[in-house]
mmCIF file of C-alpha atoms in Angstrom:
data_model
loop_
_atom_site.group_PDB
_atom_site.id
_atom_site.type_symbol
_atom_site.label_atom_id
_atom_site.label_comp_id
_atom_site.label_asym_id
_atom_site.label_seq_id
_atom_site.Cartn_x
_atom_site.Cartn_y
_atom_site.Cartn_z
ATOM 1 C CA MET A 1 5.854 18.383 -6.280
ATOM 2 C CA SER A 2 2.553 16.607 -6.893
ATOM 3 C CA LEU A 3 0.376 14.358 -4.740
ATOM 4 C CA ALA A 4 -0.373 10.735 -5.588
ATOM 5 C CA VAL A 5 -4.102 11.329 -5.974
ATOM 6 C CA GLU A 6 -3.381 13.407 -9.090
ATOM 7 C CA GLY A 7 -2.390 10.182 -10.844
ATOM 8 C CA TYR A 8 -6.063 9.205 -10.937
ATOM 9 C CA SER A 9 -7.146 12.337 -12.790
ATOM 10 C CA GLY A 10 -9.061 11.456 -15.945
ATOM 11 C CA ILE A 11 -8.645 7.676 -15.716
ATOM 12 C CA GLU A 12 -11.311 5.038 -16.251
ATOM 13 C CA LEU A 13 -12.787 3.476 -13.146
ATOM 14 C CA ALA A 14 -13.853 0.131 -14.640
ATOM 15 C CA ASP A 15 -13.476 -2.124 -17.667
ATOM 16 C CA ASN A 16 -15.617 -1.484 -20.727
ATOM 17 C CA ASP A 17 -16.079 -3.017 -24.191
ATOM 18 C CA HIS A 18 -12.926 -1.361 -25.500
ATOM 19 C CA THR A 19 -10.572 -1.196 -22.536
ATOM 20 C CA LEU A 20 -9.154 -3.400 -19.805
ATOM 21 C CA ASN A 21 -8.620 -1.166 -16.785
ATOM 22 C CA LEU A 22 -5.411 -2.114 -14.976
ATOM 23 C CA CYS A 23 -5.099 1.289 -13.301
ATOM 24 C CA TRP A 24 -5.906 -0.355 -10.020
ATOM 25 C CA THR A 25 -6.705 -3.831 -8.705
ATOM 26 C CA LEU A 26 -10.407 -4.411 -9.263
ATOM 27 C CA ASP A 27 -10.601 -8.120 -8.525
ATOM 28 C CA GLU A 28 -8.960 -8.900 -5.178
ATOM 29 C CA GLN A 29 -12.016 -9.355 -2.975
ATOM 30 C CA PRO A 30 -13.318 -12.623 -4.541
ATOM 31 C CA PHE A 31 -10.130 -14.346 -3.384
ATOM 32 C CA LEU A 32 -10.920 -13.312 0.206
ATOM 33 C CA GLU A 33 -14.466 -14.659 0.142
ATOM 34 C CA PRO A 34 -16.459 -15.735 2.026
ATOM 35 C CA GLU A 35 -14.544 -14.168 4.935
ATOM 36 C CA ILE A 36 -14.685 -10.599 3.662
ATOM 37 C CA GLY A 37 -18.428 -10.969 3.043
ATOM 38 C CA HIS A 38 -18.883 -12.217 6.593
ATOM 39 C CA CYS A 39 -16.995 -9.177 7.924
ATOM 40 C CA ILE A 40 -19.224 -6.817 5.948
ATOM 41 C CA ALA A 41 -22.437 -8.635 6.875
ATOM 42 C CA ALA A 42 -21.614 -8.590 10.585
ATOM 43 C CA THR A 43 -20.918 -4.861 10.454
ATOM 44 C CA GLN A 44 -24.120 -4.236 8.491
ATOM 45 C CA ARG A 45 -26.144 -6.054 11.137
ATOM 46 C CA ALA A 46 -24.656 -3.767 13.755
ATOM 47 C CA THR A 47 -24.862 -0.606 11.652
ATOM 48 C CA GLY A 48 -27.953 0.705 13.409
ATOM 49 C CA ALA A 49 -26.258 0.641 16.789
ATOM 50 C CA LEU A 50 -22.893 1.770 15.433
ATOM 51 C CA ALA A 51 -24.441 4.698 13.578
ATOM 52 C CA HIS A 52 -25.705 6.023 16.913
ATOM 53 C CA TRP A 53 -22.497 5.234 18.809
ATOM 54 C CA TYR A 54 -20.502 8.407 19.253
ATOM 55 C CA PRO A 55 -17.235 6.951 20.543
ATOM 56 C CA VAL A 56 -16.383 9.508 23.217
ATOM 57 C CA ASP A 57 -15.109 6.610 25.340
ATOM 58 C CA ASP A 58 -12.695 5.522 22.576
ATOM 59 C CA PRO A 59 -11.951 8.684 20.573
ATOM 60 C CA TYR A 60 -8.838 7.339 18.796
ATOM 61 C CA GLY A 61 -9.860 3.690 18.362
ATOM 62 C CA HIS A 62 -7.310 2.183 20.733
ATOM 63 C CA GLU A 63 -9.821 0.212 22.798
ATOM 64 C CA THR A 64 -11.566 -1.114 19.691
ATOM 65 C CA LEU A 65 -8.500 -2.112 17.681
ATOM 66 C CA ALA A 66 -5.497 -2.632 19.986
ATOM 67 C CA PRO A 67 -6.513 -6.073 21.346
ATOM 68 C CA THR A 68 -7.057 -7.458 17.830
ATOM 69 C CA ILE A 69 -3.883 -5.913 16.403
ATOM 70 C CA ALA A 70 -1.877 -7.265 19.348
ATOM 71 C CA SER A 71 -3.325 -10.744 18.829
ATOM 72 C CA VAL A 72 -2.856 -10.771 15.054
ATOM 73 C CA PHE A 73 0.754 -9.583 15.188
ATOM 74 C CA GLN A 74 1.573 -11.537 18.362
ATOM 75 C CA VAL A 75 2.652 -8.716 20.634
ATOM 76 C CA ASP A 76 1.715 -7.883 24.201
ATOM 77 C CA PRO A 77 -1.318 -5.545 24.071
ATOM 78 C CA ALA A 78 0.098 -3.623 27.025
ATOM 79 C CA CYS A 79 3.104 -2.659 24.862
ATOM 80 C CA ILE A 80 1.244 -0.865 22.073
ATOM 81 C CA THR A 81 -0.852 2.212 21.430
ATOM 82 C CA VAL A 82 -3.199 2.440 18.426
ATOM 83 C CA THR A 83 -4.236 5.824 17.031
ATOM 84 C CA CYS A 84 -6.798 5.879 14.194
ATOM 85 C CA GLY A 85 -6.984 8.541 11.499
ATOM 86 C CA ALA A 86 -8.648 9.088 8.136
ATOM 87 C CA GLY A 87 -6.542 6.615 6.200
ATOM 88 C CA VAL A 88 -2.771 6.216 6.239
ATOM 89 C CA GLY A 89 -2.556 9.463 4.249
ATOM 90 C CA GLY A 90 -4.277 11.362 7.021
ATOM 91 C CA LEU A 91 -1.858 9.980 9.586
ATOM 92 C CA LEU A 92 1.175 10.876 7.454
ATOM 93 C CA HIS A 93 -0.147 14.413 7.010
ATOM 94 C CA SER A 94 -0.489 14.748 10.783
ATOM 95 C CA LEU A 95 3.034 13.450 11.384
ATOM 96 C CA ALA A 96 4.484 15.802 8.764
ATOM 97 C CA ALA A 97 2.805 18.747 10.475
ATOM 98 C CA ARG A 98 4.696 17.933 13.689
ATOM 99 C CA LEU A 99 8.142 17.763 12.044
ATOM 100 C CA ALA A 100 8.640 21.392 10.984
ATOM 101 C CA GLY A 101 12.313 22.300 10.936
ATOM 102 C CA ARG A 102 13.484 18.677 11.107
ATOM 103 C CA THR A 103 15.482 16.763 8.505
ATOM 104 C CA VAL A 104 13.810 13.479 7.569
ATOM 105 C CA GLY A 105 15.725 10.684 5.841
ATOM 106 C CA ILE A 106 13.533 8.869 3.282
ATOM 107 C CA LEU A 107 15.111 5.412 3.057
ATOM 108 C CA SER A 108 13.321 4.112 -0.040
ATOM 109 C CA GLU A 109 11.602 5.416 -3.127
ATOM 110 C CA CYS A 110 8.071 6.186 -2.040
ATOM 111 C CA SER A 111 4.804 7.899 -2.807
ATOM 112 C CA PRO A 112 5.406 11.670 -3.091
ATOM 113 C CA ASP A 113 2.809 12.661 -0.497
ATOM 114 C CA PHE A 114 4.840 12.464 2.717
ATOM 115 C CA PRO A 115 7.911 14.267 1.273
ATOM 116 C CA GLU A 116 5.593 16.900 -0.207
ATOM 117 C CA TRP A 117 3.807 17.490 3.089
ATOM 118 C CA LEU A 118 7.125 17.642 4.941
ATOM 119 C CA THR A 119 8.260 20.374 2.552
ATOM 120 C CA ARG A 120 5.022 22.330 2.932
ATOM 121 C CA PHE A 121 5.338 22.245 6.736
ATOM 122 C CA GLY A 122 8.948 23.416 6.686
ATOM 123 C CA ALA A 123 10.790 20.112 7.145
ATOM 124 C CA VAL A 124 13.550 18.885 4.834
ATOM 125 C CA PRO A 125 13.158 15.439 3.217
ATOM 126 C CA VAL A 126 16.413 13.856 1.995
ATOM 127 C CA LEU A 127 16.848 10.578 0.140
ATOM 128 C CA GLY A 128 18.602 7.924 2.173
ATOM 129 C CA PRO A 129 20.112 8.032 5.658
ATOM 130 C CA SER A 130 21.871 11.271 6.547
ATOM 131 C CA ASP A 131 23.951 12.555 9.450
ATOM 132 C CA ARG A 132 21.507 15.473 9.550
ATOM 133 C CA ALA A 133 18.413 13.260 9.821
ATOM 134 C CA ASP A 134 17.242 12.053 13.224
ATOM 135 C CA ILE A 135 13.858 11.055 11.789
ATOM 136 C CA LEU A 136 13.669 8.230 9.226
ATOM 137 C CA PHE A 137 10.832 7.092 6.964
ATOM 138 C CA VAL A 138 10.438 3.965 4.864
ATOM 139 C CA GLU A 139 7.679 2.346 2.829
ATOM 140 C CA ARG A 140 7.692 -1.414 3.142
ATOM 141 C CA PRO A 141 7.332 -3.474 1.134
ATOM 142 C CA SER A 142 8.901 -1.245 -1.499
ATOM 143 C CA LEU A 143 6.813 -0.664 -4.610
ATOM 144 C CA LYS A 144 9.474 -0.171 -7.256
ATOM 145 C CA HIS A 145 12.037 -2.743 -6.180
ATOM 146 C CA ASN A 146 13.118 -4.664 -3.105
ATOM 147 C CA SER A 147 14.552 -2.454 -0.410
ATOM 148 C CA PRO A 148 16.957 -3.802 2.226
ATOM 149 C CA TYR A 149 14.400 -2.588 4.763
ATOM 150 C CA ASP A 150 11.869 -5.091 3.445
ATOM 151 C CA ASP A 151 13.931 -7.482 5.579
ATOM 152 C CA LEU A 152 12.685 -7.346 9.169
ATOM 153 C CA ALA A 153 16.103 -8.184 10.663
ATOM 154 C CA MET A 154 17.664 -5.249 8.799
ATOM 155 C CA LEU A 155 14.924 -2.969 10.084
ATOM 156 C CA GLU A 156 15.473 -4.129 13.658
ATOM 157 C CA ARG A 157 19.174 -3.305 13.384
ATOM 158 C CA LEU A 158 18.184 0.171 12.197
ATOM 159 C CA CYS A 159 15.902 0.622 15.222
ATOM 160 C CA ALA A 160 18.744 -0.327 17.527
ATOM 161 C CA ARG A 161 21.006 2.477 16.238
ATOM 162 C CA GLY A 162 19.351 5.056 18.441
ATOM 163 C CA VAL A 163 17.554 7.081 15.768
ATOM 164 C CA ALA A 164 14.993 9.387 17.403
ATOM 165 C CA LEU A 165 12.030 8.126 15.375
ATOM 166 C CA ILE A 166 11.410 5.716 12.490
ATOM 167 C CA ILE A 167 8.081 5.955 10.643
ATOM 168 C CA ILE A 168 7.126 2.818 8.704
ATOM 169 C CA ASP A 169 4.363 3.038 6.088
ATOM 170 C CA GLU A 170 3.034 -0.519 5.765
ATOM 171 C CA SER A 171 0.077 0.299 3.526
ATOM 172 C CA TYR A 172 1.173 -2.445 1.120
ATOM 173 C CA ALA A 173 2.016 -4.930 3.882
ATOM 174 C CA ASN A 174 -1.524 -6.335 3.792
ATOM 175 C CA TYR A 175 -0.173 -8.458 0.933
ATOM 176 C CA LEU A 176 2.448 -10.001 3.241
ATOM 177 C CA PRO A 177 2.103 -12.573 6.026
ATOM 178 C CA ASN A 178 1.422 -10.966 9.397
ATOM 179 C CA GLU A 179 4.775 -12.200 10.694
ATOM 180 C CA ALA A 180 6.536 -9.832 8.251
ATOM 181 C CA SER A 181 5.135 -6.680 9.896
ATOM 182 C CA ALA A 182 7.337 -4.244 11.773
ATOM 183 C CA ILE A 183 4.614 -4.195 14.449
ATOM 184 C CA ARG A 184 6.357 -7.279 15.822
ATOM 185 C CA LEU A 185 9.381 -5.106 16.662
ATOM 186 C CA LEU A 186 7.443 -2.695 18.877
ATOM 187 C CA PRO A 187 7.907 -4.480 22.222
ATOM 188 C CA GLY A 188 11.662 -3.922 21.962
ATOM 189 C CA HIS A 189 11.767 -0.452 20.400
ATOM 190 C CA ASP A 190 10.063 2.764 21.471
ATOM 191 C CA ASN A 191 11.332 4.781 18.482
ATOM 192 C CA LEU A 192 9.020 3.173 15.942
ATOM 193 C CA ILE A 193 5.599 4.071 14.498
ATOM 194 C CA VAL A 194 4.008 1.579 12.074
ATOM 195 C CA LEU A 195 1.117 2.668 9.854
ATOM 196 C CA ARG A 196 -1.453 0.183 8.521
ATOM 197 C CA GLY A 197 -4.575 0.664 6.404
ATOM 198 C CA ALA A 198 -7.527 -1.198 4.907
ATOM 199 C CA SER A 199 -7.122 -0.290 1.230
ATOM 200 C CA LYS A 200 -4.469 -2.619 -0.194
ATOM 201 C CA ALA A 201 -5.451 -6.310 -0.549
ATOM 202 C CA PHE A 202 -8.782 -5.757 1.248
ATOM 203 C CA SER A 203 -9.980 -3.160 -1.314
ATOM 204 C CA MET A 204 -11.634 -1.267 1.533
ATOM 205 C CA GLY A 205 -10.108 2.159 1.069
ATOM 206 C CA ALA A 206 -13.544 3.748 1.361
ATOM 207 C CA LEU A 207 -13.499 2.939 5.079
ATOM 208 C CA ARG A 208 -10.902 5.748 5.455
ATOM 209 C CA LEU A 209 -9.262 3.810 8.262
ATOM 210 C CA GLY A 210 -5.591 4.202 9.069
ATOM 211 C CA CYS A 211 -3.935 2.882 12.225
ATOM 212 C CA ALA A 212 -0.717 4.236 13.734
ATOM 213 C CA VAL A 213 0.706 1.524 15.993
ATOM 214 C CA SER A 214 3.507 2.465 18.374
ATOM 215 C CA ARG A 215 4.967 1.527 21.735
ATOM 216 C CA ALA A 216 2.716 2.658 24.529
ATOM 217 C CA ARG A 217 3.341 6.410 24.917
ATOM 218 C CA PRO A 218 6.665 6.488 23.004
ATOM 219 C CA ALA A 219 8.953 9.132 24.455
ATOM 220 C CA ASN A 220 10.378 10.304 21.117
ATOM 221 C CA ALA A 221 7.193 10.401 19.040
ATOM 222 C CA PRO A 222 5.722 13.789 18.138
ATOM 223 C CA PRO A 223 2.061 14.070 19.109
ATOM 224 C CA MET A 224 -0.240 12.956 16.311
ATOM 225 C CA ASP A 225 -2.345 16.072 16.846
ATOM 226 C CA LEU A 226 -5.407 14.436 15.328
ATOM 227 C CA PRO A 227 -9.008 15.466 15.928
ATOM 228 C CA ALA A 228 -10.820 13.060 18.208
ATOM 229 C CA MET A 229 -13.347 10.635 16.673
ATOM 230 C CA GLN A 230 -11.969 11.137 13.163
ATOM 231 C CA VAL A 231 -12.925 7.586 12.088
ATOM 232 C CA SER A 232 -16.482 6.268 12.259
ATOM 233 C CA SER A 233 -17.299 3.495 14.694
ATOM 234 C CA ALA A 234 -18.529 1.341 11.778
ATOM 235 C CA SER A 235 -15.186 1.692 9.995
ATOM 236 C CA MET A 236 -13.261 0.772 13.133
ATOM 237 C CA HIS A 237 -15.363 -2.346 13.725
ATOM 238 C CA LEU A 238 -15.137 -3.499 10.114
ATOM 239 C CA GLY A 239 -11.406 -2.785 10.098
ATOM 240 C CA ARG A 240 -10.994 -4.881 13.228
ATOM 241 C CA ALA A 241 -12.664 -7.810 11.476
ATOM 242 C CA LEU A 242 -10.498 -7.374 8.378
ATOM 243 C CA PHE A 243 -7.268 -7.332 10.374
ATOM 244 C CA ALA A 244 -8.369 -10.553 12.093
ATOM 245 C CA MET A 245 -8.962 -12.367 8.776
ATOM 246 C CA SER A 246 -7.285 -15.759 8.627
ATOM 247 C CA GLU A 247 -3.795 -16.041 7.174
ATOM 248 C CA THR A 248 -4.972 -19.080 5.204
ATOM 249 C CA LYS A 249 -7.434 -17.014 3.198
ATOM 250 C CA ARG A 250 -4.952 -14.205 2.565
ATOM 251 C CA ALA A 251 -2.410 -16.797 1.405
ATOM 252 C CA ILE A 252 -4.837 -17.751 -1.372
ATOM 253 C CA LEU A 253 -4.704 -14.151 -2.621
ATOM 254 C CA ARG A 254 -0.895 -14.125 -2.394
ATOM 255 C CA ASP A 255 -0.680 -17.349 -4.402
ATOM 256 C CA ARG A 256 -2.970 -15.979 -7.107
ATOM 257 C CA ILE A 257 -0.918 -12.774 -7.340
ATOM 258 C CA ALA A 258 2.253 -14.827 -7.902
ATOM 259 C CA GLU A 259 0.537 -16.900 -10.613
ATOM 260 C CA ALA A 260 -0.937 -13.832 -12.321
ATOM 261 C CA LYS A 261 2.400 -12.011 -12.403
ATOM 262 C CA ALA A 262 4.024 -15.019 -14.069
ATOM 263 C CA GLU A 263 1.195 -15.187 -16.626
ATOM 264 C CA CYS A 264 1.492 -11.462 -17.363
ATOM 265 C CA ARG A 265 5.238 -11.693 -17.838
ATOM 266 C CA GLU A 266 4.896 -14.597 -20.249
ATOM 267 C CA ALA A 267 2.225 -12.788 -22.294
ATOM 268 C CA LEU A 268 4.163 -9.504 -22.411
ATOM 269 C CA LEU A 269 7.421 -11.098 -23.508
ATOM 270 C CA LYS A 270 5.650 -13.324 -26.047
ATOM 271 C CA ALA A 271 4.213 -10.166 -27.606
ATOM 272 C CA GLY A 272 7.716 -8.716 -27.870
ATOM 273 C CA LEU A 273 7.344 -6.092 -25.143
ATOM 274 C CA ALA A 274 10.237 -5.138 -22.883
ATOM 275 C CA GLU A 275 10.749 -6.722 -19.495
ATOM 276 C CA PRO A 276 8.759 -4.558 -17.053
ATOM 277 C CA VAL A 277 9.906 -3.202 -13.715
ATOM 278 C CA TRP A 278 8.725 -5.676 -11.085
ATOM 279 C CA PRO A 279 8.050 -4.538 -7.502
ATOM 280 C CA HIS A 280 8.222 -6.680 -4.377
ATOM 281 C CA PRO A 281 7.132 -10.251 -5.264
ATOM 282 C CA SER A 282 3.987 -9.994 -3.125
ATOM 283 C CA LEU A 283 2.624 -6.861 -4.829
ATOM 284 C CA PRO A 284 0.139 -7.238 -7.739
ATOM 285 C CA HIS A 285 1.778 -4.817 -10.199
ATOM 286 C CA PHE A 286 4.188 -4.403 -13.056
ATOM 287 C CA MET A 287 5.458 -1.074 -14.359
ATOM 288 C CA TYR A 288 7.062 0.611 -17.338
ATOM 289 C CA ASP A 289 9.367 3.606 -17.032
ATOM 290 C CA GLU A 290 7.979 5.566 -19.971
ATOM 291 C CA HIS A 291 10.378 8.448 -19.322
ATOM 292 C CA GLY A 292 13.428 6.175 -19.293
ATOM 293 C CA LYS A 293 14.299 3.421 -21.718
ATOM 294 C CA SER A 294 12.767 3.758 -25.184
ATOM 295 C CA ALA A 295 11.664 0.105 -25.015
ATOM 296 C CA HIS A 296 9.643 0.900 -21.891
ATOM 297 C CA ARG A 297 8.108 3.950 -23.534
ATOM 298 C CA ASP A 298 7.190 1.884 -26.605
ATOM 299 C CA ALA A 299 5.621 -0.810 -24.413
ATOM 300 C CA ALA A 300 3.453 1.701 -22.537
ATOM 301 C CA ILE A 301 2.326 3.295 -25.817
ATOM 302 C CA LEU A 302 1.462 -0.090 -27.294
ATOM 303 C CA LEU A 303 -0.553 -1.184 -24.261
ATOM 304 C CA GLN A 304 -2.472 2.087 -24.371
ATOM 305 C CA ARG A 305 -3.203 1.564 -28.070
ATOM 306 C CA LEU A 306 -4.471 -1.948 -27.360
ATOM 307 C CA GLY A 307 -6.827 -0.588 -24.692
ATOM 308 C CA ILE A 308 -4.858 -1.944 -21.723
ATOM 309 C CA LEU A 309 -4.893 0.979 -19.313
ATOM 310 C CA GLY A 310 -2.256 1.737 -16.698
ATOM 311 C CA LYS A 311 -2.052 4.438 -14.052
ATOM 312 C CA LYS A 312 0.462 7.261 -13.901
ATOM 313 C CA HIS A 313 2.136 6.309 -10.656
ATOM 314 C CA MET A 314 4.070 9.103 -8.973
ATOM 315 C CA ILE A 315 7.205 8.158 -7.103
ATOM 316 C CA TRP A 316 9.645 10.233 -5.027
ATOM 317 C CA ASN A 317 13.359 9.464 -5.108
ATOM 318 C CA GLY A 318 14.713 12.894 -4.250
ATOM 319 C CA ASN A 319 12.563 14.325 -7.020
ATOM 320 C CA THR A 320 9.100 13.392 -8.172
ATOM 321 C CA GLY A 321 8.963 11.117 -11.200
ATOM 322 C CA THR A 322 6.367 8.825 -12.736
ATOM 323 C CA LEU A 323 6.054 5.236 -13.849
ATOM 324 C CA ARG A 324 3.191 3.639 -15.725
ATOM 325 C CA ARG A 325 1.795 1.090 -13.276
ATOM 326 C CA TYR A 326 -0.439 -1.842 -14.229
ATOM 327 C CA SER A 327 -2.322 -4.009 -11.739
ATOM 328 C CA VAL A 328 -2.151 -7.640 -12.816
ATOM 329 C CA PRO A 329 -5.608 -9.071 -13.606
ATOM 330 C CA LEU A 330 -6.429 -11.680 -10.972
ATOM 331 C CA ASP A 331 -9.847 -12.725 -12.224
ATOM 332 C CA LEU A 332 -9.478 -15.579 -14.727
ATOM 333 C CA GLN A 333 -11.736 -13.980 -17.349
ATOM 334 C CA ARG A 334 -9.904 -10.655 -17.123
ATOM 335 C CA MET A 335 -6.574 -12.469 -17.432
ATOM 336 C CA ALA A 336 -7.845 -14.323 -20.521
ATOM 337 C CA ARG A 337 -8.881 -10.990 -22.029
ATOM 338 C CA PHE A 338 -5.427 -9.530 -21.282
ATOM 339 C CA LYS A 339 -3.809 -12.428 -23.136
ATOM 340 C CA ARG A 340 -6.179 -12.127 -26.113
ATOM 341 C CA MET A 341 -5.420 -8.429 -26.462
ATOM 342 C CA LEU A 342 -1.690 -9.145 -26.492
ATOM 343 C CA ASP A 343 -2.114 -12.100 -28.856
ATOM 344 C CA VAL A 344 -2.955 -9.590 -31.582
ATOM 345 C CA VAL A 345 0.596 -8.252 -31.310
ATOM 346 C CA SER A 346 2.086 -11.757 -31.140
ATOM 347 C CA ARG A 347 0.328 -12.798 -34.354
ATOM 348 C CA GLN A 348 1.430 -9.630 -36.119
ATOM 349 C CA ALA A 349 5.040 -10.307 -35.083
ATOM 350 C CA GLU A 350 4.839 -13.857 -36.435
ATOM 351 C CA THR A 351 3.631 -12.643 -39.838
#
């Protein structure tokens, strides 16, 4: 298997005169202004004190983050435990290390990292629920297509079946309303761990902040086995401010994503390209399966030739495969450039 980070090998990091870089979403933050700027400015003002604060009194970030997370997701703070690690990836690595010898049911197509780490540590990942699996894992919302577990009621029914542990990777859930988070299920279920980060939507992956939220001292959870004070105090404080950002402002980003996806679809189809693979409606991507249908392969080749760059996105569905993923341009000028680049193909088709 391969790890997701390998998909970034050799790619451009920004637009230039010849290419439009849709390998990742470069233009989310302006739709969260001025709130995100206020969060950063407040943390910068406190940086001097935070840089000297060695959080021995809060080594895993629970005291800093639990009250805000409880308030944002409307749960009793006494019901939850927050454990911070170096990004969601760091938390998943730690969980995988504690599951040696176990069979883990992966309920949706997902990033290859967790299944790969499970295999390296001697666990057995299997696609879908299995009689052999007493540990389940799901990414929600699903990247490639809607999963039944994107529905919170379906997930709650799964929790009630008595499975030993369900691990929910909600890295992409920053694009959803807070009420859609599985964190809201924690007061009634002690077999659930929900992972949240600061990368998606906030574009703050450099904070290296991941939060594992669970019922207070869940009986069935393996110990996270994380080093103490793995996340800087500055990252925890900025993350707390990001999580508390108003739903109204985040709804503006969601609305723009929906508009941009519709614009991209219209431009792609007008240029004669195949219908892409569309992920969950709230996610800012479209994809082509360049190893599947010839029309998808032709579309990916054409976009590359035009200078519209996509990322090799690795996905695990029992085996590791790849899709060509494009982040929809949200900025109006970048969207106009996307349309102009595709107009060349449209005009050629008309002649």
